[in-house]
XYZ file of C-alpha atoms in Angstrom:
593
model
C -132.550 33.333 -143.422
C -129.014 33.364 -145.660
C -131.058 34.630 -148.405
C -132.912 37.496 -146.445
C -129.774 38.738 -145.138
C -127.553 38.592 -148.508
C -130.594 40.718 -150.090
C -130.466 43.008 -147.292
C -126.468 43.391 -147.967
C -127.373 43.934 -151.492
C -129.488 46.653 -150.624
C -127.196 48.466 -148.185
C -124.545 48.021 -150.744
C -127.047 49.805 -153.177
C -127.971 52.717 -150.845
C -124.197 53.855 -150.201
C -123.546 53.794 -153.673
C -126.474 56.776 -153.733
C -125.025 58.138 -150.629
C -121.697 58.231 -151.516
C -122.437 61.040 -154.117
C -123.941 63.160 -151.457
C -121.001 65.726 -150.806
C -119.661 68.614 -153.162
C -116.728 70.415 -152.869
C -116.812 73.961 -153.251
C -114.101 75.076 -155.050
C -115.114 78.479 -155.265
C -115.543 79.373 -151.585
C -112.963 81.308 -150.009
C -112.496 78.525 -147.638
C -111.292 76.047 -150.178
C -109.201 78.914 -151.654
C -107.406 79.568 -148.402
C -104.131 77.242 -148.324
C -101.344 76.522 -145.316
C -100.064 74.023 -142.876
C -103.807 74.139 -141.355
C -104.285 72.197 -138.174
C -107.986 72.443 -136.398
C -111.731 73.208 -137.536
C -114.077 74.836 -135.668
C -117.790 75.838 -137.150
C -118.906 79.055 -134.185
C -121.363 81.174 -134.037
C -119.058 84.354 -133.023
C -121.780 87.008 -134.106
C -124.563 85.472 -132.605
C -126.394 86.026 -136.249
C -127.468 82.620 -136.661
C -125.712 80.824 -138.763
C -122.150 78.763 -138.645
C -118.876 81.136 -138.504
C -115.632 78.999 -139.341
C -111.974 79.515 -137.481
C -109.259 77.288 -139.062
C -105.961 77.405 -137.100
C -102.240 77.258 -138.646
C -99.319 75.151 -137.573
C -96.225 75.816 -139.830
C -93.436 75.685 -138.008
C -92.233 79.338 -138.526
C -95.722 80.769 -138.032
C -98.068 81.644 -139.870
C -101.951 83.451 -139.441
C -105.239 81.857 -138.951
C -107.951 81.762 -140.632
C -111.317 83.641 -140.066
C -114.741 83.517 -141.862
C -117.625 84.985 -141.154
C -120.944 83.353 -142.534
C -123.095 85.403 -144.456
C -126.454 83.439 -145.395
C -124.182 80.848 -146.760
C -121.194 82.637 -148.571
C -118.040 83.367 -146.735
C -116.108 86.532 -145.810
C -112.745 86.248 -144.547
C -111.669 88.006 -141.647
C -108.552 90.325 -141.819
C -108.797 92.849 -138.835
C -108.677 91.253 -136.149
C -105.386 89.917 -133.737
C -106.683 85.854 -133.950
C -105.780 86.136 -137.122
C -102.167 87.930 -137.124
C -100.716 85.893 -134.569
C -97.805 84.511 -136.947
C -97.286 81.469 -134.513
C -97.089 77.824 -135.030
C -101.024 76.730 -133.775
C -102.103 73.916 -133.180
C -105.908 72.985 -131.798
C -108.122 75.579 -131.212
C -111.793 76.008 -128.662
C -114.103 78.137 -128.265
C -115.776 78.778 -125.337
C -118.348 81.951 -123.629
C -115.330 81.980 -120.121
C -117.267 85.196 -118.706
C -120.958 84.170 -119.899
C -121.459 87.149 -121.994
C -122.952 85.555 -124.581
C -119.988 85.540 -126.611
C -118.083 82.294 -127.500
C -114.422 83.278 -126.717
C -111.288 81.652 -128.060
C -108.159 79.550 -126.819
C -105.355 78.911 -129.885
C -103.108 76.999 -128.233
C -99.422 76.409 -130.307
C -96.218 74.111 -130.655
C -92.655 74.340 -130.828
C -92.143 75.956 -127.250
C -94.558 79.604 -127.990
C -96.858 80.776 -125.481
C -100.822 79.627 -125.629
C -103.242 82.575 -126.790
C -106.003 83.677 -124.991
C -108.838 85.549 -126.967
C -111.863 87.247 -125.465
C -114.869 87.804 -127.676
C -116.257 92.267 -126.957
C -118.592 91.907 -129.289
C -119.548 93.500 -132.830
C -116.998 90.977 -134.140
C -113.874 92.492 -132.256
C -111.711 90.721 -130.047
C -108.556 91.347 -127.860
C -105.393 89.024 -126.698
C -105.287 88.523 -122.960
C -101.667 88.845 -123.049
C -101.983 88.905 -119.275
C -103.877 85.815 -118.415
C -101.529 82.780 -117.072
C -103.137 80.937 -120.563
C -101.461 83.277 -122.328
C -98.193 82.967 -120.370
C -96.610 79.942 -120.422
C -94.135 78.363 -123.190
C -94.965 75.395 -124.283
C -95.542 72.374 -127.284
C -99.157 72.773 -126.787
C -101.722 70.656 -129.259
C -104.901 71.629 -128.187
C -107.556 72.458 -125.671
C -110.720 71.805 -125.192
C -113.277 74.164 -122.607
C -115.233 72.268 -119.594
C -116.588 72.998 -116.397
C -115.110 70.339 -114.250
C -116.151 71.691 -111.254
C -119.365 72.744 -112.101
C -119.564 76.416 -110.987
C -120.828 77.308 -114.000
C -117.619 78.942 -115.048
C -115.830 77.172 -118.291
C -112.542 75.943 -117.240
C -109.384 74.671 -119.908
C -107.268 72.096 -120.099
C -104.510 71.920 -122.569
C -102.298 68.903 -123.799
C -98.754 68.822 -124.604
C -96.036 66.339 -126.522
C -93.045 67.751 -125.326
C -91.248 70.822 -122.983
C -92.034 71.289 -118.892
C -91.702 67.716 -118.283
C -94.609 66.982 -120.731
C -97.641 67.581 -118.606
C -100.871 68.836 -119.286
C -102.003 72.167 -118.480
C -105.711 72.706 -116.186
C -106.684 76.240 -115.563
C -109.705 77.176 -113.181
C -111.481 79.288 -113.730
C -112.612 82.329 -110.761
C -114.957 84.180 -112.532
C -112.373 87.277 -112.365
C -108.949 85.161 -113.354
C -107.536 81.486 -114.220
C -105.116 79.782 -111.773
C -103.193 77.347 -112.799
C -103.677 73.766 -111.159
C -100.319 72.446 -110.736
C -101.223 69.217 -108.161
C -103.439 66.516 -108.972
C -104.008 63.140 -111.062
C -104.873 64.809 -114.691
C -102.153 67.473 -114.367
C -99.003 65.404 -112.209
C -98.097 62.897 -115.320
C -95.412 62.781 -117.998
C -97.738 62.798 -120.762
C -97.039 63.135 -124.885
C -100.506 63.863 -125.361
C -102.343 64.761 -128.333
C -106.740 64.475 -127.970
C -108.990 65.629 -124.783
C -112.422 65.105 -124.026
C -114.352 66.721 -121.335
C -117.369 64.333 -121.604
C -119.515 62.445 -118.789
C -119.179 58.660 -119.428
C -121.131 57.399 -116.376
C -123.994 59.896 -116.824
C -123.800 61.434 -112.891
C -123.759 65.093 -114.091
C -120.028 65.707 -113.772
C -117.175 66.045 -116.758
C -114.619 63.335 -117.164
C -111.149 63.479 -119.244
C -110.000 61.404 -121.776
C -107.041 62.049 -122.903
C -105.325 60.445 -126.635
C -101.425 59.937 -125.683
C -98.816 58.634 -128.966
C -95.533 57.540 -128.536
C -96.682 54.355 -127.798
C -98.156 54.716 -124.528
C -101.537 53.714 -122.940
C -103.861 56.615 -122.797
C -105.215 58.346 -120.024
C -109.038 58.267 -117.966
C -110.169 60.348 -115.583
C -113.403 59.986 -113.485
C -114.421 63.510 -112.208
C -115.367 62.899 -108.378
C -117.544 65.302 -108.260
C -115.759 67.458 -105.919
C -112.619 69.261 -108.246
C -110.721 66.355 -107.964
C -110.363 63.183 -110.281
C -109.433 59.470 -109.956
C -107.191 57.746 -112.359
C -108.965 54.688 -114.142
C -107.004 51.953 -115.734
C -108.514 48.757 -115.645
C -110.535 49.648 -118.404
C -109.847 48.264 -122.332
C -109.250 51.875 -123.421
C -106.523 52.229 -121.182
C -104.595 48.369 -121.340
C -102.988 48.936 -125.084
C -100.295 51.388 -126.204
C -100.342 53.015 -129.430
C -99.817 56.240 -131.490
C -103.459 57.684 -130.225
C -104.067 61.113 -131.742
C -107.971 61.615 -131.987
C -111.059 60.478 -129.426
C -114.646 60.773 -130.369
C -117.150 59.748 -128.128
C -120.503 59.224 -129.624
C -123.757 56.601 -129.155
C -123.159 55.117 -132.021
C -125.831 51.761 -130.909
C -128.081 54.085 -129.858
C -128.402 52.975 -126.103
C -128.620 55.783 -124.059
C -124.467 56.348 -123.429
C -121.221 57.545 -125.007
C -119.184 55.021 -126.695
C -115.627 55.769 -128.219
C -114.048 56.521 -131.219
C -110.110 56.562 -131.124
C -107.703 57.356 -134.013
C -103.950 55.553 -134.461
C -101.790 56.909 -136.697
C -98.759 55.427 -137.506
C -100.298 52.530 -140.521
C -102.160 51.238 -137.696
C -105.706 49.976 -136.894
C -108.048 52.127 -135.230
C -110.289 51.312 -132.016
C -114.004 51.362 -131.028
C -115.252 50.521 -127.650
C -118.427 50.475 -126.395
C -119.689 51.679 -123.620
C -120.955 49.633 -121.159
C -121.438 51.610 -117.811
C -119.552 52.065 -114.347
C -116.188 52.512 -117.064
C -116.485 49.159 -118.233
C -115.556 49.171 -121.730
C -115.618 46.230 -124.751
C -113.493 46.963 -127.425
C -115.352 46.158 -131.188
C -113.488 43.794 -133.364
C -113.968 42.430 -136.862
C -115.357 45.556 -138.296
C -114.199 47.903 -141.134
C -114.368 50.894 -138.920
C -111.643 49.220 -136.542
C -110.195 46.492 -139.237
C -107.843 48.591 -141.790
C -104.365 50.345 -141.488
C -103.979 54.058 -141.543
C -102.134 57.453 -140.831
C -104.847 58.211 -139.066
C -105.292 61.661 -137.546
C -108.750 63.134 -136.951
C -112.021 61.548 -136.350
C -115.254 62.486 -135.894
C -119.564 61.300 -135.002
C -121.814 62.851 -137.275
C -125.235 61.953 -138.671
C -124.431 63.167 -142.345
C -127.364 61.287 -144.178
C -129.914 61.728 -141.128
C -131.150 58.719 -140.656
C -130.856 58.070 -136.910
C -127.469 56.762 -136.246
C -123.790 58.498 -136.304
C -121.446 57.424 -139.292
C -117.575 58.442 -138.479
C -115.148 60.635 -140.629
C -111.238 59.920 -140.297
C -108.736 62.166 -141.923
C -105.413 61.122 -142.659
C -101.621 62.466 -142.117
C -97.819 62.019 -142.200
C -96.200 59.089 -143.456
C -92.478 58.401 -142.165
C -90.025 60.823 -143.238
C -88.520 60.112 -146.740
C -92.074 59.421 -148.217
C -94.086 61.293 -150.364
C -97.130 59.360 -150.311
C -100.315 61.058 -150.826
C -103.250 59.850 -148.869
C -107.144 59.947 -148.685
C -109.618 60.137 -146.099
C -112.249 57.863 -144.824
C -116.030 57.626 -144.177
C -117.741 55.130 -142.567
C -121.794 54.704 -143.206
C -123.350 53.029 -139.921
C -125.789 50.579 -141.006
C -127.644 50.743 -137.672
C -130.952 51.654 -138.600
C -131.144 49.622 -142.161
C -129.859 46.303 -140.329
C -130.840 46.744 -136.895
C -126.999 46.088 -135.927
C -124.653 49.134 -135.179
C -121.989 47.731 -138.011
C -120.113 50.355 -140.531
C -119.594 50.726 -144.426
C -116.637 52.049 -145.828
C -117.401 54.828 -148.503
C -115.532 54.279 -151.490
C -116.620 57.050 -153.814
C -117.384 60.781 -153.952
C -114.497 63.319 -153.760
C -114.309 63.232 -150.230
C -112.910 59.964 -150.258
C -111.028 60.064 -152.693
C -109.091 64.108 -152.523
C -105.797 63.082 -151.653
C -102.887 65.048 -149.946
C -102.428 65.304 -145.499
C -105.611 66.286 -143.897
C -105.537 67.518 -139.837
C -108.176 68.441 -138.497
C -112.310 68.822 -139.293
C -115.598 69.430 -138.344
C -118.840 68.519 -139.365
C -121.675 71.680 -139.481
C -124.731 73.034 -141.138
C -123.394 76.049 -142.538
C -126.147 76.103 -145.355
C -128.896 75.316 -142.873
C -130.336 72.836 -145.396
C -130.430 70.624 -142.303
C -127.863 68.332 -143.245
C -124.187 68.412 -141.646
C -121.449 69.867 -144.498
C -117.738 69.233 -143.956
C -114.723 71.536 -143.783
C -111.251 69.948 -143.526
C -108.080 71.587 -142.871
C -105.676 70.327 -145.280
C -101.989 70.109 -145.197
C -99.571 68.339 -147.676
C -96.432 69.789 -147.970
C -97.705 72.278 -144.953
C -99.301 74.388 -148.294
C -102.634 72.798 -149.198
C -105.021 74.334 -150.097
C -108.326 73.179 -147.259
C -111.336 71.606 -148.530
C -115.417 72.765 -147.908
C -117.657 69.967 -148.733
C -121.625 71.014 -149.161
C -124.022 67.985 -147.843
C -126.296 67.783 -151.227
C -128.568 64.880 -149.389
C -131.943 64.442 -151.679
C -133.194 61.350 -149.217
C -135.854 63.299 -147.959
C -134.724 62.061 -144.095
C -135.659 64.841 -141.590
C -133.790 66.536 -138.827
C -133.485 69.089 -135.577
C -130.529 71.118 -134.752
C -130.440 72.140 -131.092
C -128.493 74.991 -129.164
C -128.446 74.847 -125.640
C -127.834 78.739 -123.438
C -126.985 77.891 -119.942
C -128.209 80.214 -117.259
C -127.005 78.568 -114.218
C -124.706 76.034 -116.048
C -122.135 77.977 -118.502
C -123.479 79.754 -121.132
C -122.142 77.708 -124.039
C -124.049 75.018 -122.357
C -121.095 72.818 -122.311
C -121.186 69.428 -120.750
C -125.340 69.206 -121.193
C -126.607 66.593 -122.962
C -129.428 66.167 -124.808
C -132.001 63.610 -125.838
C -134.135 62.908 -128.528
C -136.718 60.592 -129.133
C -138.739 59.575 -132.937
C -140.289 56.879 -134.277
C -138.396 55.995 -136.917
C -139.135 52.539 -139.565
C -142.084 52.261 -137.282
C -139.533 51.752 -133.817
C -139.081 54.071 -131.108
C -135.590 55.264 -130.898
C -133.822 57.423 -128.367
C -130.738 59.399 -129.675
C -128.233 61.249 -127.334
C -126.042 64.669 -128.071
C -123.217 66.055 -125.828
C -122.070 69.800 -125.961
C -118.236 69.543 -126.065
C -115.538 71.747 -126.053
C -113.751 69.510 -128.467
C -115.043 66.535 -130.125
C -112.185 65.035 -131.486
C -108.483 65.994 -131.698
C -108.876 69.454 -133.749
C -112.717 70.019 -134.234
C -115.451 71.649 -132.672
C -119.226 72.617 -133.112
C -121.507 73.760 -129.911
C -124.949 73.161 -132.185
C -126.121 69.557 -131.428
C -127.348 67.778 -134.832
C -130.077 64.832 -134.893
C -130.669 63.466 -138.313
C -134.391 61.754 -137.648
C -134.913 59.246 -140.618
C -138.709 59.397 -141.540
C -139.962 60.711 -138.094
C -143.192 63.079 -138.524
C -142.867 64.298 -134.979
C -140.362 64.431 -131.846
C -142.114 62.929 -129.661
C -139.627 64.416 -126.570
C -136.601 66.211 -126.397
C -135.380 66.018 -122.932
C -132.045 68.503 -121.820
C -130.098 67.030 -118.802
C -128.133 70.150 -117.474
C -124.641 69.865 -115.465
C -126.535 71.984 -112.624
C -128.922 69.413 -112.000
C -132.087 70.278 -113.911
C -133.813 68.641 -116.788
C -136.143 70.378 -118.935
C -138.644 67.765 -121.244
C -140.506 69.599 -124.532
C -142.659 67.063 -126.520
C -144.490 67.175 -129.622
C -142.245 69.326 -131.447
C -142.139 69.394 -135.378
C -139.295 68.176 -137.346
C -136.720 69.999 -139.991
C -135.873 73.138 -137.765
C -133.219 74.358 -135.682
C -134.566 75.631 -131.918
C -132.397 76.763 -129.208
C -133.544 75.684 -125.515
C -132.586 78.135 -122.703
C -132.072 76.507 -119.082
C -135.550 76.826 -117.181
C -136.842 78.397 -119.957
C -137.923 78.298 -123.396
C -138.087 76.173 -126.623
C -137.780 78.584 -129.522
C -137.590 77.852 -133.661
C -134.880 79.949 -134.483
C -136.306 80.350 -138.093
C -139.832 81.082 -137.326
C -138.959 83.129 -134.003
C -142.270 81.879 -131.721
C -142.268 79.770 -128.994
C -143.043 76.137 -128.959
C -142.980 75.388 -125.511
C -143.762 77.529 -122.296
C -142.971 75.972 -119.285
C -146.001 75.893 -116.211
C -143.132 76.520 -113.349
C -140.029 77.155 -112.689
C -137.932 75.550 -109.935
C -135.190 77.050 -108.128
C -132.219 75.414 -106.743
C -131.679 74.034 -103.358
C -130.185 76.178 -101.058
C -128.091 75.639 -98.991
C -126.093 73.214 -101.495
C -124.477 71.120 -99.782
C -126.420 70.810 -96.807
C -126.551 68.906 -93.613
C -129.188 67.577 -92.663
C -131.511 70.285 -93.987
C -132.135 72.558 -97.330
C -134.924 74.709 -98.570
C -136.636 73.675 -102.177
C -138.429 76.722 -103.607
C -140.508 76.732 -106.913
C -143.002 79.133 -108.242
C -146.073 77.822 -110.045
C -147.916 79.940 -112.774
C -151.013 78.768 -112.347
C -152.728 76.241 -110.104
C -151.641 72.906 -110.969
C -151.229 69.016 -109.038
C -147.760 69.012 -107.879
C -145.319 66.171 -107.158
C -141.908 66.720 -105.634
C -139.853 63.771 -105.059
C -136.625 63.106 -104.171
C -134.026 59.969 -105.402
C -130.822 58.672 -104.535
C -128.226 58.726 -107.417
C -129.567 55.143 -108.618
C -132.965 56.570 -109.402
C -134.501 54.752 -105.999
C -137.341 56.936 -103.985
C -135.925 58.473 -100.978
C -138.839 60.888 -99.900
C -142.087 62.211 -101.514
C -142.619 66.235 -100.189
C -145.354 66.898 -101.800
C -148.503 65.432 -103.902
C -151.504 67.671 -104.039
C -152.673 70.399 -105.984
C -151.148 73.975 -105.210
C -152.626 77.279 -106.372
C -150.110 79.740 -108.371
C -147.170 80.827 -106.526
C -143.892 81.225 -104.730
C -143.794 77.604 -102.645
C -141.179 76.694 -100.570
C -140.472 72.975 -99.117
C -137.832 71.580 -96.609
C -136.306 68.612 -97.006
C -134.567 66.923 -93.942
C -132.219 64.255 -94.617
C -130.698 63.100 -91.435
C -131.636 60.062 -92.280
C -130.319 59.343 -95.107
C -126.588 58.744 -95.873
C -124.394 61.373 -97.585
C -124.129 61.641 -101.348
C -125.688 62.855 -104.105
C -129.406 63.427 -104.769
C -131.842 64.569 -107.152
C -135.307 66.048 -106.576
C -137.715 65.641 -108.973
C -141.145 68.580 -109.982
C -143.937 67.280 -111.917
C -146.665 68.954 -112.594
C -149.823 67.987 -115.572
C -147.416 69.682 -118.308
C -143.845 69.726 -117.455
C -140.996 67.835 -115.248
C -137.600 68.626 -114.222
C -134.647 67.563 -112.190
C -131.778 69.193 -110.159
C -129.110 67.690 -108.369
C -128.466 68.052 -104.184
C -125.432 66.981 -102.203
C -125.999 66.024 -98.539
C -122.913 66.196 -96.772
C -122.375 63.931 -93.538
């Protein structure tokens, strides 16, 4: 057994050092021309052409302008006419976000050293305008970034901002109307002293709702917020994320095992260790040690999931910033390879080689995208030593022959930019079934963003299922669909390859929400069929157990319409279930007693 598993080291070892060569810089690309005291990445579509924009924010402390490009089939124009880039302010992190469901992924630059926050809305044609007006936009503050999530699941994209210092250092949580934002000023997530740095708007205990995390330095535990489904959140402490103090800049919640939930991903800067916990469901949390993700000192800043060599599991990125003042050091960033599908154990290898290891100066912010559409994830990296480095664009040059899917979600009924669904994806990959899961976030680490979920799929020859779990309630389940391609799935619609332009999927039905939502003791479940087909409508409790079965027969093609009486059954939340012979989906209920 000793010998099998020092020959299977050997011939990990012996794949990184191939790996490790994977990335080129481009040194000719605008992008890595470009030089400042950048701050956050974000790859956006802002055209809606297809293909990766890139926004890179500014932070010197005197102002200074952002950074635009638009993607043109792989070669990058900067962007000159436009005010989100001729703000001449100190910015910080950045999101992007479609706030009136347009279609158009708008923009929130937030900034330090006590300026006002920056609202941008997205009117098309590339143009966009400063809501000077908006109560984002009004406020002084040492903002250091923002991140874009429906908490309350209206389908309207609401913000939250965090702050290190000025108005008592709280966080910032706007709702939003549909016509304005108000500012929440009561409540757990807003009421704190804070010195924040990271948020996440992700769902840890998979009910359909967005939870915060939020990274907090100056030595101080950081903060967890279960979303109670309702607009209002409960503090969580007895958790291991939230029991240790530290210099926390950057969260990144990813499955890295593979086993169905987020796990995190935090950054400490300050020459000290990083942490990994796993998830372990109902916020129960076991912190990872003895491994070289979570095992060496750092200034670390940024991290961030990404399948770079696509073969089924997430490696990590870390960037690295600021030593003590009086130091000059230079230092370089980190990659970690996760060995998950070549050992069977979700364990990390350091990278040691390739430039981008090995580049040395501050870095900030990053964010991984397939800007090429080679189907493997390229890096850019704002850079800045000295606040006047010049940022880095690393091209993904992987010749393994692994396959992939790129996914873009278009809410109809949940937000547009589809953030907070999750989807997953399952292969047969070495010969073993594997399940991998995707979130859309509004920020998925301190300072980088990308709304285009990436699977890398090892030697898969199909996708055996993609399911979509949307906020609203639904779930929409597409099997059988080909590998190396990017499709975009439209809520009770469509799958469609973006490159080829046909449809893969067509769904049999569609099913309508309850109404009324919430309801006591009865609600109305329409759903139109197009064609005749065996139907079975079920409804379950929110642990998945069989509450009532409303219908089981075959219907012919039409407009049906069930009721569904739950006196009773206790209050809470419920989800009711359509199968027919092709397709299946879910949406969510809330009895109210």
């Amino acid at each position: 057994m000793k010998k099998y598993l020092l020959i299977l080291s050997l011939l990990a070892l012996n794949s990184l050092s191939v790996h490790s060569q994977d990335f080129i810089k481009m040194t000719n690309s605008i992008v890595s021309i470009d030089s400042g005291a950048s701050r956050s990445v974000n790859w956006i579509d802002y055209d809606n052409d297809n293909d990766l924009d890139l926004f890179i924010s500014t932070g010197y402390r005197y102002g200074d302008n952002n950074y635009l490009y638009r993607n043109d089939n792989g070669t990058f124009t900067k962007i000159y006419d436009q005010p989100l880039v001729h703000d001449s302010l100190p910015s910080d992190g950045s999101s992007w976000g479609d706030f009136n469901n347009d279609g158009l992924p708008d923009l929130c630059v937030v900034n330090w050293w006590n300026k006002i926050n920056l609202l941008y809305q997205n009117n098309g044609n590339g143009n966009f305008v400063f809501l000077n007006a908006s109560p984002v936009s009004s406020l002084q503050s040492y903002s250091e970034t923002c991140s874009w999530g429906d908490y309350d699941n209206d389908g309207l994209l609401d913000l939250f901002i965090t702050n290190s210092d000025g108005l008592n250092h709280r966080n910032f949580l706007y709702k939003n109307t549909g016509s304005a934002f108000v500012k929440i000023d009561t409540g757990a997530t807003v009421s704190e002293t804070a010195y924040s740095r990271g948020v996440n708007w992700i769902d840890i205990d998979s009910d359909r709702d967005l939870d915060l995390f939020v990274c907090r330095e100056g030595n101080r535990v950081n903060f967890l917020y279960k979303n109670n489904g309702n607009g209002y959140f409960t503090k969580i402490t007895n958790t291991a994320l939230t029991s240790e103090a530290g210099e926390f800049w950057s969260g990144s919640w990813g499955d890295y095992d593979n086993d169905g939930d987020p796990d995190l991903f935090v950054t400490n800067n300050g020459n000290q260790k990083n942490s990994l916990f796993r998830n372990d469901g109902n916020f129960n949390f076991t912190k990872i040690l003895n491994d070289p993700l979570v095992n060496e000192i750092g200034y670390n800043a940024v991290s961030g999931w990404g399948d770079y060599d696509n073969d089924g599991d997430l490696d990590m990125f870390v960037t690295q910033a600021y030593v003590p003042p009086g130091f000059t050091q230079k230092l370089t960033n980190k990659l970690y390879k996760n060995l998950l599908m070549e050992s069977g154990t979700a364990s990390f290898q350091k990278i040691t080689s390739g430039e981008i290891v090995n580049d040395s100066g501050y870095s900030y912010g990053f964010a991984w995208g397939d800007y090429d559409k080679d189907g493997d994830l390229d890096l850019a990296v704002a850079n800045t030593f000295s606040e006047n480095q010049k940022n880095a664009l690393y091209k993904n040059n992987n010749q393994n022959g692994n396959k992939y899917i790129t996914v873009k979600c278009t809410g109809t009924i949940t937000n547009r930019s589809a953030i907070g669904v999750r989807v997953r994806v399952k292969t047969v990959i070495n010969g073993t079934p594997v399940w991998q899961i995707r979130e859309v976030e509004g920020q998925s680490g301190y300072c980088g963003q990308n709304l285009i979920l990436h699977f890398g799929l090892g030697n898969a020859s199909v996708i055996d299922s993609i399911k979509v779990e949307w906020p609203a309630g639904g779930n929409q389940y597409f099997t059988n669909v080909p590998v190396n391609r990017s499709v975009t799935i439209t809520e009770n619609g469509t799958l469609i390859s973006v490159s080829e332009k046909k449809t893969e999927t067509i769904k049999d039905f569609t099913l309508f929400q309850n109404y009324p939502n919430p309801f006591n003791p009865v609600t109305v479940i329409r759903y139109n069929l197009a064609v005749s087909n065996f139907v079975v409508l079920k409804v379950y409790d929110a642990l998945g157990k069989e509450a009532s079965t409303l219908v089981n027969e075959k219907q012919n093609a039409g407009l049906h319409s069930v009721e569904f009486n739950g006196n009773n059954l206790p209050g809470g939340i419920y989800f009711y279930t359509l199968k027919t012979s092709g397709n299946i989906e879910t949406r969510k209920l809330m009895l109210i007693k």
